[in-house]
mmCIF file of C-alpha atoms in Angstrom:
data_model
loop_
_atom_site.group_PDB
_atom_site.id
_atom_site.type_symbol
_atom_site.label_atom_id
_atom_site.label_comp_id
_atom_site.label_asym_id
_atom_site.label_seq_id
_atom_site.Cartn_x
_atom_site.Cartn_y
_atom_site.Cartn_z
ATOM 1 C CA MET A 1 0.000 0.000 0.000
ATOM 2 C CA TYR A 2 2.980 2.304 0.669
ATOM 3 C CA GLU A 3 6.201 2.608 -1.330
ATOM 4 C CA GLY A 4 8.875 0.663 0.526
ATOM 5 C CA ALA A 5 6.250 -0.547 3.005
ATOM 6 C CA GLY A 6 6.207 2.978 4.444
ATOM 7 C CA LEU A 7 9.952 3.021 5.129
ATOM 8 C CA LEU A 8 11.144 4.754 1.956
ATOM 9 C CA SER A 9 13.619 7.545 2.705
ATOM 10 C CA THR A 10 16.043 9.907 1.030
ATOM 11 C CA GLN A 11 19.586 8.648 0.500
ATOM 12 C CA ASP A 12 20.851 10.434 3.606
ATOM 13 C CA ALA A 13 17.841 9.206 5.643
ATOM 14 C CA SER A 14 16.958 12.796 6.570
ATOM 15 C CA VAL A 15 13.380 12.518 5.254
ATOM 16 C CA VAL A 16 11.027 9.542 5.367
ATOM 17 C CA ILE A 17 8.709 9.565 2.347
ATOM 18 C CA LEU A 18 5.126 8.343 2.592
ATOM 19 C CA ALA A 19 3.956 7.623 -0.954
ATOM 20 C CA GLY A 20 1.080 5.492 -2.191
ATOM 21 C CA SER A 21 1.776 2.248 -4.037
ATOM 22 C CA THR A 22 -1.681 0.849 -4.623
ATOM 23 C CA VAL A 23 -4.756 1.352 -6.801
ATOM 24 C CA GLY A 24 -5.507 5.056 -6.543
ATOM 25 C CA GLY A 25 -1.950 5.958 -5.583
ATOM 26 C CA GLY A 26 -1.442 8.672 -3.004
ATOM 27 C CA SER A 27 -5.125 9.585 -2.979
ATOM 28 C CA THR A 28 -5.901 6.181 -1.427
ATOM 29 C CA ILE A 29 -3.619 6.622 1.574
ATOM 30 C CA ASN A 30 -3.647 10.397 2.020
ATOM 31 C CA TRP A 31 -5.259 12.051 5.015
ATOM 32 C CA SER A 32 -8.200 13.560 3.072
ATOM 33 C CA ALA A 33 -6.882 17.147 3.112
ATOM 34 C CA SER A 34 -7.758 18.598 -0.309
ATOM 35 C CA PHE A 35 -6.297 22.055 -0.843
ATOM 36 C CA ARG A 36 -6.682 24.052 -4.009
ATOM 37 C CA THR A 37 -3.419 25.510 -5.264
ATOM 38 C CA PRO A 38 -2.917 28.481 -2.887
ATOM 39 C CA GLU A 39 -2.879 31.975 -4.349
ATOM 40 C CA HIS A 40 0.666 32.668 -3.143
ATOM 41 C CA ILE A 41 1.900 29.560 -4.980
ATOM 42 C CA ILE A 42 0.012 30.561 -8.135
ATOM 43 C CA ARG A 43 1.661 34.006 -7.979
ATOM 44 C CA GLU A 44 5.114 32.451 -7.685
ATOM 45 C CA TRP A 45 4.577 30.018 -10.552
ATOM 46 C CA SER A 46 2.963 32.550 -12.895
ATOM 47 C CA GLN A 47 5.172 35.564 -12.104
ATOM 48 C CA SER A 48 8.558 34.192 -11.023
ATOM 49 C CA HIS A 49 8.570 31.184 -13.346
ATOM 50 C CA GLU A 50 6.361 32.616 -16.131
ATOM 51 C CA LEU A 51 3.939 29.680 -15.995
ATOM 52 C CA GLU A 52 0.923 31.769 -16.928
ATOM 53 C CA LEU A 53 -1.406 28.770 -17.232
ATOM 54 C CA PHE A 54 -1.775 28.535 -13.451
ATOM 55 C CA ASP A 55 -3.178 32.066 -13.207
ATOM 56 C CA SER A 56 -5.658 31.500 -16.008
ATOM 57 C CA LYS A 57 -9.419 31.038 -16.021
ATOM 58 C CA LEU A 58 -8.907 27.584 -17.548
ATOM 59 C CA TYR A 59 -6.873 26.389 -14.560
ATOM 60 C CA LYS A 60 -9.404 27.732 -12.063
ATOM 61 C CA GLU A 61 -12.199 25.946 -13.921
ATOM 62 C CA ALA A 62 -10.179 22.724 -13.850
ATOM 63 C CA MET A 63 -9.764 23.040 -10.084
ATOM 64 C CA ASP A 64 -13.521 23.554 -9.741
ATOM 65 C CA ILE A 65 -14.193 20.357 -11.671
ATOM 66 C CA VAL A 66 -11.682 18.340 -9.645
ATOM 67 C CA CYS A 67 -13.021 19.572 -6.310
ATOM 68 C CA GLU A 68 -16.610 18.928 -7.378
ATOM 69 C CA ARG A 69 -15.843 15.350 -8.439
ATOM 70 C CA MET A 70 -13.931 14.699 -5.208
ATOM 71 C CA GLU A 71 -16.800 16.236 -3.222
ATOM 72 C CA VAL A 72 -14.447 18.538 -1.331
ATOM 73 C CA GLN A 73 -16.091 20.378 1.567
ATOM 74 C CA HIS A 74 -15.058 22.152 4.789
ATOM 75 C CA ASP A 75 -17.546 20.934 7.412
ATOM 76 C CA VAL A 76 -16.734 18.445 10.174
ATOM 77 C CA GLU A 77 -19.071 16.848 12.705
ATOM 78 C CA ASP A 78 -16.637 14.855 14.850
ATOM 79 C CA GLU A 79 -12.988 15.733 15.453
ATOM 80 C CA GLY A 80 -10.425 13.365 16.873
ATOM 81 C CA LEU A 81 -8.471 14.267 19.987
ATOM 82 C CA ASN A 82 -5.413 15.627 18.169
ATOM 83 C CA ASN A 83 -7.399 18.070 16.011
ATOM 84 C CA ALA A 84 -9.665 19.066 18.911
ATOM 85 C CA VAL A 85 -6.626 19.905 21.075
ATOM 86 C CA LEU A 86 -5.108 22.027 18.293
ATOM 87 C CA ARG A 87 -8.378 23.877 17.747
ATOM 88 C CA LYS A 88 -8.931 24.459 21.475
ATOM 89 C CA GLY A 89 -5.366 25.701 21.992
ATOM 90 C CA CYS A 90 -5.565 28.137 19.084
ATOM 91 C CA GLN A 91 -8.911 29.496 20.238
ATOM 92 C CA GLU A 92 -7.668 30.067 23.793
ATOM 93 C CA LEU A 93 -4.482 31.771 22.565
ATOM 94 C CA GLY A 94 -6.283 33.857 19.970
ATOM 95 C CA TYR A 95 -4.499 32.209 17.043
ATOM 96 C CA PRO A 96 -6.250 31.803 13.690
ATOM 97 C CA VAL A 97 -7.688 28.331 13.166
ATOM 98 C CA ARG A 98 -9.938 27.032 10.429
ATOM 99 C CA ASN A 99 -11.326 23.852 8.985
ATOM 100 C CA ILE A 100 -9.309 21.887 6.454
ATOM 101 C CA PRO A 101 -11.092 21.165 3.155
ATOM 102 C CA ARG A 102 -11.503 17.400 2.807
ATOM 103 C CA ASN A 103 -12.633 14.995 0.096
ATOM 104 C CA ALA A 104 -14.889 13.237 2.586
ATOM 105 C CA PRO A 105 -18.335 14.062 4.021
ATOM 106 C CA ALA A 106 -18.675 16.008 7.265
ATOM 107 C CA ASN A 107 -19.789 12.914 9.188
ATOM 108 C CA HIS A 108 -16.955 10.695 7.915
ATOM 109 C CA SER A 109 -14.832 10.053 10.991
ATOM 110 C CA CYS A 110 -13.258 6.589 10.778
ATOM 111 C CA GLY A 111 -9.770 7.965 11.574
ATOM 112 C CA TRP A 112 -8.028 5.219 9.556
ATOM 113 C CA CYS A 113 -8.092 6.529 5.992
ATOM 114 C CA GLY A 114 -4.299 6.659 5.937
ATOM 115 C CA LEU A 115 -4.554 2.898 5.421
ATOM 116 C CA GLY A 116 -7.235 3.197 2.761
ATOM 117 C CA CYS A 117 -10.846 4.197 3.338
ATOM 118 C CA LYS A 118 -12.631 1.053 4.487
ATOM 119 C CA ASP A 119 -16.098 2.269 3.491
ATOM 120 C CA GLY A 120 -15.166 4.144 0.299
ATOM 121 C CA ARG A 121 -16.512 7.493 1.460
ATOM 122 C CA LYS A 122 -13.228 9.323 0.970
ATOM 123 C CA LYS A 123 -13.305 10.315 -2.684
ATOM 124 C CA GLY A 124 -9.835 9.460 -3.920
ATOM 125 C CA ALA A 125 -8.999 8.387 -7.470
ATOM 126 C CA SER A 126 -10.154 4.798 -6.911
ATOM 127 C CA GLU A 127 -13.629 6.054 -5.947
ATOM 128 C CA THR A 128 -13.930 8.686 -8.667
ATOM 129 C CA TRP A 129 -12.019 8.785 -11.957
ATOM 130 C CA LEU A 130 -10.831 5.171 -11.961
ATOM 131 C CA LYS A 131 -14.320 4.029 -11.042
ATOM 132 C CA ASP A 132 -15.784 6.228 -13.797
ATOM 133 C CA MET A 133 -13.361 4.724 -16.307
ATOM 134 C CA VAL A 134 -14.255 1.130 -15.399
ATOM 135 C CA ASN A 135 -17.990 1.857 -15.388
ATOM 136 C CA SER A 136 -17.745 3.432 -18.830
ATOM 137 C CA GLY A 137 -16.450 0.180 -20.311
ATOM 138 C CA ASN A 138 -13.525 2.014 -21.897
ATOM 139 C CA GLY A 139 -10.775 0.699 -19.654
ATOM 140 C CA VAL A 140 -9.613 -1.922 -17.190
ATOM 141 C CA LEU A 141 -7.573 -1.819 -13.984
ATOM 142 C CA ILE A 142 -4.711 -4.292 -13.605
ATOM 143 C CA PRO A 143 -3.364 -4.472 -10.032
ATOM 144 C CA ASN A 144 -0.116 -6.188 -9.000
ATOM 145 C CA CYS A 145 1.806 -5.011 -12.031
ATOM 146 C CA GLU A 146 4.853 -2.832 -12.611
ATOM 147 C CA ALA A 147 5.474 -0.757 -15.713
ATOM 148 C CA THR A 148 8.997 -1.521 -16.920
ATOM 149 C CA LYS A 149 9.363 0.311 -20.221
ATOM 150 C CA VAL A 150 7.613 2.770 -22.488
ATOM 151 C CA LEU A 151 7.747 1.360 -26.011
ATOM 152 C CA ARG A 152 8.836 3.765 -28.738
ATOM 153 C CA HIS A 153 9.086 3.872 -32.502
ATOM 154 C CA ARG A 154 10.613 6.403 -34.858
ATOM 155 C CA LYS A 155 9.100 6.718 -38.297
ATOM 156 C CA ARG A 156 11.376 7.341 -41.237
ATOM 157 C CA GLY A 157 11.998 11.018 -41.782
ATOM 158 C CA ARG A 158 10.964 12.071 -38.275
ATOM 159 C CA GLY A 159 13.372 13.519 -35.746
ATOM 160 C CA ARG A 160 11.803 12.081 -32.619
ATOM 161 C CA ASP A 161 10.289 8.871 -31.301
ATOM 162 C CA THR A 162 6.603 8.259 -30.743
ATOM 163 C CA ALA A 163 5.365 6.250 -27.761
ATOM 164 C CA THR A 164 3.519 3.142 -28.944
ATOM 165 C CA GLY A 165 2.620 1.441 -25.656
ATOM 166 C CA VAL A 166 4.110 0.030 -22.489
ATOM 167 C CA ALA A 167 5.657 -3.199 -21.222
ATOM 168 C CA PHE A 168 4.876 -4.320 -17.692
ATOM 169 C CA LYS A 169 5.416 -7.169 -15.240
ATOM 170 C CA PHE A 170 2.244 -8.833 -14.070
ATOM 171 C CA SER A 171 2.120 -10.975 -10.933
ATOM 172 C CA TYR A 172 -0.479 -13.723 -10.777
ATOM 173 C CA ASN A 173 -0.585 -16.968 -8.762
ATOM 174 C CA SER A 174 3.023 -16.596 -7.572
ATOM 175 C CA SER A 175 4.304 -16.165 -11.120
ATOM 176 C CA LYS A 176 5.344 -13.127 -13.106
ATOM 177 C CA GLU A 177 4.735 -12.492 -16.779
ATOM 178 C CA ILE A 178 5.916 -9.765 -19.114
ATOM 179 C CA CYS A 179 2.985 -8.198 -20.939
ATOM 180 C CA ILE A 180 2.739 -5.516 -23.599
ATOM 181 C CA VAL A 181 -0.072 -3.046 -24.258
ATOM 182 C CA GLU A 182 0.016 -1.163 -27.554
ATOM 183 C CA SER A 183 -1.684 2.215 -27.717
ATOM 184 C CA LYS A 184 -1.995 5.352 -29.804
ATOM 185 C CA VAL A 185 -1.560 7.500 -26.678
ATOM 186 C CA THR A 186 0.596 6.573 -23.680
ATOM 187 C CA ILE A 187 0.272 8.461 -20.401
ATOM 188 C CA VAL A 188 2.997 8.031 -17.806
ATOM 189 C CA ALA A 189 1.531 8.732 -14.365
ATOM 190 C CA CYS A 190 3.825 6.985 -11.893
ATOM 191 C CA GLY A 191 3.998 9.874 -9.457
ATOM 192 C CA ALA A 192 6.878 12.247 -8.785
ATOM 193 C CA LEU A 193 9.068 9.417 -7.477
ATOM 194 C CA ASN A 194 8.634 6.711 -10.109
ATOM 195 C CA THR A 195 7.891 8.620 -13.318
ATOM 196 C CA PRO A 196 11.549 9.701 -13.782
ATOM 197 C CA VAL A 197 12.683 6.127 -13.074
ATOM 198 C CA LEU A 198 10.432 4.682 -15.792
ATOM 199 C CA LEU A 199 11.457 7.356 -18.300
ATOM 200 C CA ARG A 200 15.160 6.647 -17.732
ATOM 201 C CA LYS A 201 14.608 2.873 -17.920
ATOM 202 C CA SER A 202 12.825 3.506 -21.207
ATOM 203 C CA GLY A 203 15.946 5.103 -22.672
ATOM 204 C CA LEU A 204 15.066 8.789 -22.465
ATOM 205 C CA LYS A 205 18.205 10.890 -22.060
ATOM 206 C CA ASN A 206 16.938 14.383 -21.164
ATOM 207 C CA HIS A 207 19.264 15.624 -18.429
ATOM 208 C CA THR A 208 16.412 17.257 -16.470
ATOM 209 C CA ILE A 209 14.579 13.958 -15.814
ATOM 210 C CA GLY A 210 14.442 13.430 -12.056
ATOM 211 C CA GLN A 211 16.439 16.571 -11.255
ATOM 212 C CA HIS A 212 13.730 18.803 -9.787
ATOM 213 C CA LEU A 213 12.017 16.764 -7.095
ATOM 214 C CA HIS A 214 10.903 18.875 -4.127
ATOM 215 C CA LEU A 215 9.821 17.264 -0.870
ATOM 216 C CA HIS A 216 7.462 18.763 1.677
ATOM 217 C CA PRO A 217 9.211 18.297 5.044
ATOM 218 C CA THR A 218 7.100 17.848 8.152
ATOM 219 C CA ALA A 219 8.466 18.366 11.652
ATOM 220 C CA MET A 220 6.513 16.651 14.402
ATOM 221 C CA ALA A 221 5.947 17.730 17.992
ATOM 222 C CA TRP A 222 4.404 15.534 20.683
ATOM 223 C CA GLY A 223 2.676 16.620 23.856
ATOM 224 C CA TYR A 224 0.660 15.283 26.773
ATOM 225 C CA PHE A 225 -2.560 17.156 27.441
ATOM 226 C CA PRO A 226 -4.399 15.636 30.405
ATOM 227 C CA GLU A 227 -8.068 16.548 30.580
ATOM 228 C CA THR A 228 -10.297 16.907 33.608
ATOM 229 C CA ILE A 229 -13.212 14.529 34.104
ATOM 230 C CA SER A 230 -15.648 17.229 33.035
ATOM 231 C CA SER A 231 -13.739 18.115 29.847
ATOM 232 C CA PRO A 232 -15.585 17.488 26.559
ATOM 233 C CA LEU A 233 -12.302 16.056 25.206
ATOM 234 C CA LYS A 234 -11.805 13.377 27.849
ATOM 235 C CA ASP A 235 -13.444 10.583 25.820
ATOM 236 C CA LYS A 236 -11.863 11.455 22.472
ATOM 237 C CA LYS A 237 -9.195 9.296 20.834
ATOM 238 C CA SER A 238 -6.435 10.339 18.439
ATOM 239 C CA TYR A 239 -7.376 7.515 16.057
ATOM 240 C CA GLU A 240 -11.057 8.407 15.891
ATOM 241 C CA GLY A 241 -12.810 11.290 14.165
ATOM 242 C CA GLY A 242 -11.710 13.050 10.999
ATOM 243 C CA ILE A 243 -7.993 12.568 10.302
ATOM 244 C CA MET A 244 -7.116 16.196 9.507
ATOM 245 C CA THR A 245 -9.812 18.756 10.251
ATOM 246 C CA ALA A 246 -8.138 21.821 11.806
ATOM 247 C CA MET A 247 -5.145 23.976 10.909
ATOM 248 C CA SER A 248 -3.572 27.261 11.934
ATOM 249 C CA THR A 249 -1.664 29.808 9.843
ATOM 250 C CA VAL A 250 -0.300 31.738 12.836
ATOM 251 C CA VAL A 251 3.334 31.417 11.675
ATOM 252 C CA ALA A 252 2.644 31.498 7.929
ATOM 253 C CA ASN A 253 3.953 34.362 5.839
ATOM 254 C CA PHE A 254 2.091 33.765 2.618
ATOM 255 C CA HIS A 255 1.309 37.406 1.880
ATOM 256 C CA THR A 256 4.978 38.154 1.120
ATOM 257 C CA SER A 257 6.421 34.755 0.249
ATOM 258 C CA ALA A 258 5.466 31.405 -1.218
ATOM 259 C CA MET A 259 7.130 29.805 1.794
ATOM 260 C CA GLY A 260 5.553 29.364 5.196
ATOM 261 C CA GLN A 261 4.406 26.903 7.805
ATOM 262 C CA LEU A 262 1.039 25.471 8.778
ATOM 263 C CA TYR A 263 0.149 23.835 12.069
ATOM 264 C CA LYS A 264 -1.794 20.639 11.377
ATOM 265 C CA HIS A 265 -2.137 17.217 12.932
ATOM 266 C CA LEU A 266 -1.171 13.908 11.419
ATOM 267 C CA PRO A 267 -3.196 10.745 12.066
ATOM 268 C CA CYS A 268 -2.153 8.953 15.241
ATOM 269 C CA ILE A 269 -3.309 5.375 14.850
ATOM 270 C CA PRO A 270 -1.577 3.018 17.326
ATOM 271 C CA ASP A 271 1.000 1.522 14.947
ATOM 272 C CA SER A 272 2.022 4.823 13.318
ATOM 273 C CA SER A 273 2.478 6.505 16.689
ATOM 274 C CA LEU A 274 5.140 3.928 17.510
ATOM 275 C CA PHE A 275 6.788 4.595 14.138
#
Protein backbone atom coordinates (compact mmCIF):
# COMPACT_ATOMS: atom_id res chain seq x y z
CA MET A 1 0.00 0.00 0.00
CA TYR A 2 2.98 2.30 0.67
CA GLU A 3 6.20 2.61 -1.33
CA GLY A 4 8.88 0.66 0.53
CA ALA A 5 6.25 -0.55 3.00
CA GLY A 6 6.21 2.98 4.44
CA LEU A 7 9.95 3.02 5.13
CA LEU A 8 11.14 4.75 1.96
CA SER A 9 13.62 7.55 2.70
CA THR A 10 16.04 9.91 1.03
CA GLN A 11 19.59 8.65 0.50
CA ASP A 12 20.85 10.43 3.61
CA ALA A 13 17.84 9.21 5.64
CA SER A 14 16.96 12.80 6.57
CA VAL A 15 13.38 12.52 5.25
CA VAL A 16 11.03 9.54 5.37
CA ILE A 17 8.71 9.56 2.35
CA LEU A 18 5.13 8.34 2.59
CA ALA A 19 3.96 7.62 -0.95
CA GLY A 20 1.08 5.49 -2.19
CA SER A 21 1.78 2.25 -4.04
CA THR A 22 -1.68 0.85 -4.62
CA VAL A 23 -4.76 1.35 -6.80
CA GLY A 24 -5.51 5.06 -6.54
CA GLY A 25 -1.95 5.96 -5.58
CA GLY A 26 -1.44 8.67 -3.00
CA SER A 27 -5.12 9.59 -2.98
CA THR A 28 -5.90 6.18 -1.43
CA ILE A 29 -3.62 6.62 1.57
CA ASN A 30 -3.65 10.40 2.02
CA TRP A 31 -5.26 12.05 5.01
CA SER A 32 -8.20 13.56 3.07
CA ALA A 33 -6.88 17.15 3.11
CA SER A 34 -7.76 18.60 -0.31
CA PHE A 35 -6.30 22.06 -0.84
CA ARG A 36 -6.68 24.05 -4.01
CA THR A 37 -3.42 25.51 -5.26
CA PRO A 38 -2.92 28.48 -2.89
CA GLU A 39 -2.88 31.97 -4.35
CA HIS A 40 0.67 32.67 -3.14
CA ILE A 41 1.90 29.56 -4.98
CA ILE A 42 0.01 30.56 -8.13
CA ARG A 43 1.66 34.01 -7.98
CA GLU A 44 5.11 32.45 -7.68
CA TRP A 45 4.58 30.02 -10.55
CA SER A 46 2.96 32.55 -12.89
CA GLN A 47 5.17 35.56 -12.10
CA SER A 48 8.56 34.19 -11.02
CA HIS A 49 8.57 31.18 -13.35
CA GLU A 50 6.36 32.62 -16.13
CA LEU A 51 3.94 29.68 -16.00
CA GLU A 52 0.92 31.77 -16.93
CA LEU A 53 -1.41 28.77 -17.23
CA PHE A 54 -1.78 28.54 -13.45
CA ASP A 55 -3.18 32.07 -13.21
CA SER A 56 -5.66 31.50 -16.01
CA LYS A 57 -9.42 31.04 -16.02
CA LEU A 58 -8.91 27.58 -17.55
CA TYR A 59 -6.87 26.39 -14.56
CA LYS A 60 -9.40 27.73 -12.06
CA GLU A 61 -12.20 25.95 -13.92
CA ALA A 62 -10.18 22.72 -13.85
CA MET A 63 -9.76 23.04 -10.08
CA ASP A 64 -13.52 23.55 -9.74
CA ILE A 65 -14.19 20.36 -11.67
CA VAL A 66 -11.68 18.34 -9.65
CA CYS A 67 -13.02 19.57 -6.31
CA GLU A 68 -16.61 18.93 -7.38
CA ARG A 69 -15.84 15.35 -8.44
CA MET A 70 -13.93 14.70 -5.21
CA GLU A 71 -16.80 16.24 -3.22
CA VAL A 72 -14.45 18.54 -1.33
CA GLN A 73 -16.09 20.38 1.57
CA HIS A 74 -15.06 22.15 4.79
CA ASP A 75 -17.55 20.93 7.41
CA VAL A 76 -16.73 18.45 10.17
CA GLU A 77 -19.07 16.85 12.70
CA ASP A 78 -16.64 14.86 14.85
CA GLU A 79 -12.99 15.73 15.45
CA GLY A 80 -10.42 13.37 16.87
CA LEU A 81 -8.47 14.27 19.99
CA ASN A 82 -5.41 15.63 18.17
CA ASN A 83 -7.40 18.07 16.01
CA ALA A 84 -9.66 19.07 18.91
CA VAL A 85 -6.63 19.90 21.08
CA LEU A 86 -5.11 22.03 18.29
CA ARG A 87 -8.38 23.88 17.75
CA LYS A 88 -8.93 24.46 21.48
CA GLY A 89 -5.37 25.70 21.99
CA CYS A 90 -5.57 28.14 19.08
CA GLN A 91 -8.91 29.50 20.24
CA GLU A 92 -7.67 30.07 23.79
CA LEU A 93 -4.48 31.77 22.57
CA GLY A 94 -6.28 33.86 19.97
CA TYR A 95 -4.50 32.21 17.04
CA PRO A 96 -6.25 31.80 13.69
CA VAL A 97 -7.69 28.33 13.17
CA ARG A 98 -9.94 27.03 10.43
CA ASN A 99 -11.33 23.85 8.98
CA ILE A 100 -9.31 21.89 6.45
CA PRO A 101 -11.09 21.17 3.16
CA ARG A 102 -11.50 17.40 2.81
CA ASN A 103 -12.63 15.00 0.10
CA ALA A 104 -14.89 13.24 2.59
CA PRO A 105 -18.33 14.06 4.02
CA ALA A 106 -18.68 16.01 7.26
CA ASN A 107 -19.79 12.91 9.19
CA HIS A 108 -16.96 10.70 7.92
CA SER A 109 -14.83 10.05 10.99
CA CYS A 110 -13.26 6.59 10.78
CA GLY A 111 -9.77 7.96 11.57
CA TRP A 112 -8.03 5.22 9.56
CA CYS A 113 -8.09 6.53 5.99
CA GLY A 114 -4.30 6.66 5.94
CA LEU A 115 -4.55 2.90 5.42
CA GLY A 116 -7.24 3.20 2.76
CA CYS A 117 -10.85 4.20 3.34
CA LYS A 118 -12.63 1.05 4.49
CA ASP A 119 -16.10 2.27 3.49
CA GLY A 120 -15.17 4.14 0.30
CA ARG A 121 -16.51 7.49 1.46
CA LYS A 122 -13.23 9.32 0.97
CA LYS A 123 -13.31 10.32 -2.68
CA GLY A 124 -9.84 9.46 -3.92
CA ALA A 125 -9.00 8.39 -7.47
CA SER A 126 -10.15 4.80 -6.91
CA GLU A 127 -13.63 6.05 -5.95
CA THR A 128 -13.93 8.69 -8.67
CA TRP A 129 -12.02 8.78 -11.96
CA LEU A 130 -10.83 5.17 -11.96
CA LYS A 131 -14.32 4.03 -11.04
CA ASP A 132 -15.78 6.23 -13.80
CA MET A 133 -13.36 4.72 -16.31
CA VAL A 134 -14.25 1.13 -15.40
CA ASN A 135 -17.99 1.86 -15.39
CA SER A 136 -17.74 3.43 -18.83
CA GLY A 137 -16.45 0.18 -20.31
CA ASN A 138 -13.53 2.01 -21.90
CA GLY A 139 -10.77 0.70 -19.65
CA VAL A 140 -9.61 -1.92 -17.19
CA LEU A 141 -7.57 -1.82 -13.98
CA ILE A 142 -4.71 -4.29 -13.61
CA PRO A 143 -3.36 -4.47 -10.03
CA ASN A 144 -0.12 -6.19 -9.00
CA CYS A 145 1.81 -5.01 -12.03
CA GLU A 146 4.85 -2.83 -12.61
CA ALA A 147 5.47 -0.76 -15.71
CA THR A 148 9.00 -1.52 -16.92
CA LYS A 149 9.36 0.31 -20.22
CA VAL A 150 7.61 2.77 -22.49
CA LEU A 151 7.75 1.36 -26.01
CA ARG A 152 8.84 3.77 -28.74
CA HIS A 153 9.09 3.87 -32.50
CA ARG A 154 10.61 6.40 -34.86
CA LYS A 155 9.10 6.72 -38.30
CA ARG A 156 11.38 7.34 -41.24
CA GLY A 157 12.00 11.02 -41.78
CA ARG A 158 10.96 12.07 -38.27
CA GLY A 159 13.37 13.52 -35.75
CA ARG A 160 11.80 12.08 -32.62
CA ASP A 161 10.29 8.87 -31.30
CA THR A 162 6.60 8.26 -30.74
CA ALA A 163 5.36 6.25 -27.76
CA THR A 164 3.52 3.14 -28.94
CA GLY A 165 2.62 1.44 -25.66
CA VAL A 166 4.11 0.03 -22.49
CA ALA A 167 5.66 -3.20 -21.22
CA PHE A 168 4.88 -4.32 -17.69
CA LYS A 169 5.42 -7.17 -15.24
CA PHE A 170 2.24 -8.83 -14.07
CA SER A 171 2.12 -10.97 -10.93
CA TYR A 172 -0.48 -13.72 -10.78
CA ASN A 173 -0.59 -16.97 -8.76
CA SER A 174 3.02 -16.60 -7.57
CA SER A 175 4.30 -16.16 -11.12
CA LYS A 176 5.34 -13.13 -13.11
CA GLU A 177 4.73 -12.49 -16.78
CA ILE A 178 5.92 -9.77 -19.11
CA CYS A 179 2.98 -8.20 -20.94
CA ILE A 180 2.74 -5.52 -23.60
CA VAL A 181 -0.07 -3.05 -24.26
CA GLU A 182 0.02 -1.16 -27.55
CA SER A 183 -1.68 2.22 -27.72
CA LYS A 184 -2.00 5.35 -29.80
CA VAL A 185 -1.56 7.50 -26.68
CA THR A 186 0.60 6.57 -23.68
CA ILE A 187 0.27 8.46 -20.40
CA VAL A 188 3.00 8.03 -17.81
CA ALA A 189 1.53 8.73 -14.36
CA CYS A 190 3.82 6.98 -11.89
CA GLY A 191 4.00 9.87 -9.46
CA ALA A 192 6.88 12.25 -8.78
CA LEU A 193 9.07 9.42 -7.48
CA ASN A 194 8.63 6.71 -10.11
CA THR A 195 7.89 8.62 -13.32
CA PRO A 196 11.55 9.70 -13.78
CA VAL A 197 12.68 6.13 -13.07
CA LEU A 198 10.43 4.68 -15.79
CA LEU A 199 11.46 7.36 -18.30
CA ARG A 200 15.16 6.65 -17.73
CA LYS A 201 14.61 2.87 -17.92
CA SER A 202 12.82 3.51 -21.21
CA GLY A 203 15.95 5.10 -22.67
CA LEU A 204 15.07 8.79 -22.46
CA LYS A 205 18.20 10.89 -22.06
CA ASN A 206 16.94 14.38 -21.16
CA HIS A 207 19.26 15.62 -18.43
CA THR A 208 16.41 17.26 -16.47
CA ILE A 209 14.58 13.96 -15.81
CA GLY A 210 14.44 13.43 -12.06
CA GLN A 211 16.44 16.57 -11.26
CA HIS A 212 13.73 18.80 -9.79
CA LEU A 213 12.02 16.76 -7.10
CA HIS A 214 10.90 18.88 -4.13
CA LEU A 215 9.82 17.26 -0.87
CA HIS A 216 7.46 18.76 1.68
CA PRO A 217 9.21 18.30 5.04
CA THR A 218 7.10 17.85 8.15
CA ALA A 219 8.47 18.37 11.65
CA MET A 220 6.51 16.65 14.40
CA ALA A 221 5.95 17.73 17.99
CA TRP A 222 4.40 15.53 20.68
CA GLY A 223 2.68 16.62 23.86
CA TYR A 224 0.66 15.28 26.77
CA PHE A 225 -2.56 17.16 27.44
CA PRO A 226 -4.40 15.64 30.40
CA GLU A 227 -8.07 16.55 30.58
CA THR A 228 -10.30 16.91 33.61
CA ILE A 229 -13.21 14.53 34.10
CA SER A 230 -15.65 17.23 33.03
CA SER A 231 -13.74 18.11 29.85
CA PRO A 232 -15.58 17.49 26.56
CA LEU A 233 -12.30 16.06 25.21
CA LYS A 234 -11.80 13.38 27.85
CA ASP A 235 -13.44 10.58 25.82
CA LYS A 236 -11.86 11.45 22.47
CA LYS A 237 -9.19 9.30 20.83
CA SER A 238 -6.43 10.34 18.44
CA TYR A 239 -7.38 7.52 16.06
CA GLU A 240 -11.06 8.41 15.89
CA GLY A 241 -12.81 11.29 14.16
CA GLY A 242 -11.71 13.05 11.00
CA ILE A 243 -7.99 12.57 10.30
CA MET A 244 -7.12 16.20 9.51
CA THR A 245 -9.81 18.76 10.25
CA ALA A 246 -8.14 21.82 11.81
CA MET A 247 -5.14 23.98 10.91
CA SER A 248 -3.57 27.26 11.93
CA THR A 249 -1.66 29.81 9.84
CA VAL A 250 -0.30 31.74 12.84
CA VAL A 251 3.33 31.42 11.68
CA ALA A 252 2.64 31.50 7.93
CA ASN A 253 3.95 34.36 5.84
CA PHE A 254 2.09 33.76 2.62
CA HIS A 255 1.31 37.41 1.88
CA THR A 256 4.98 38.15 1.12
CA SER A 257 6.42 34.76 0.25
CA ALA A 258 5.47 31.41 -1.22
CA MET A 259 7.13 29.81 1.79
CA GLY A 260 5.55 29.36 5.20
CA GLN A 261 4.41 26.90 7.81
CA LEU A 262 1.04 25.47 8.78
CA TYR A 263 0.15 23.84 12.07
CA LYS A 264 -1.79 20.64 11.38
CA HIS A 265 -2.14 17.22 12.93
CA LEU A 266 -1.17 13.91 11.42
CA PRO A 267 -3.20 10.75 12.07
CA CYS A 268 -2.15 8.95 15.24
CA ILE A 269 -3.31 5.37 14.85
CA PRO A 270 -1.58 3.02 17.33
CA ASP A 271 1.00 1.52 14.95
CA SER A 272 2.02 4.82 13.32
CA SER A 273 2.48 6.51 16.69
CA LEU A 274 5.14 3.93 17.51
CA PHE A 275 6.79 4.59 14.14
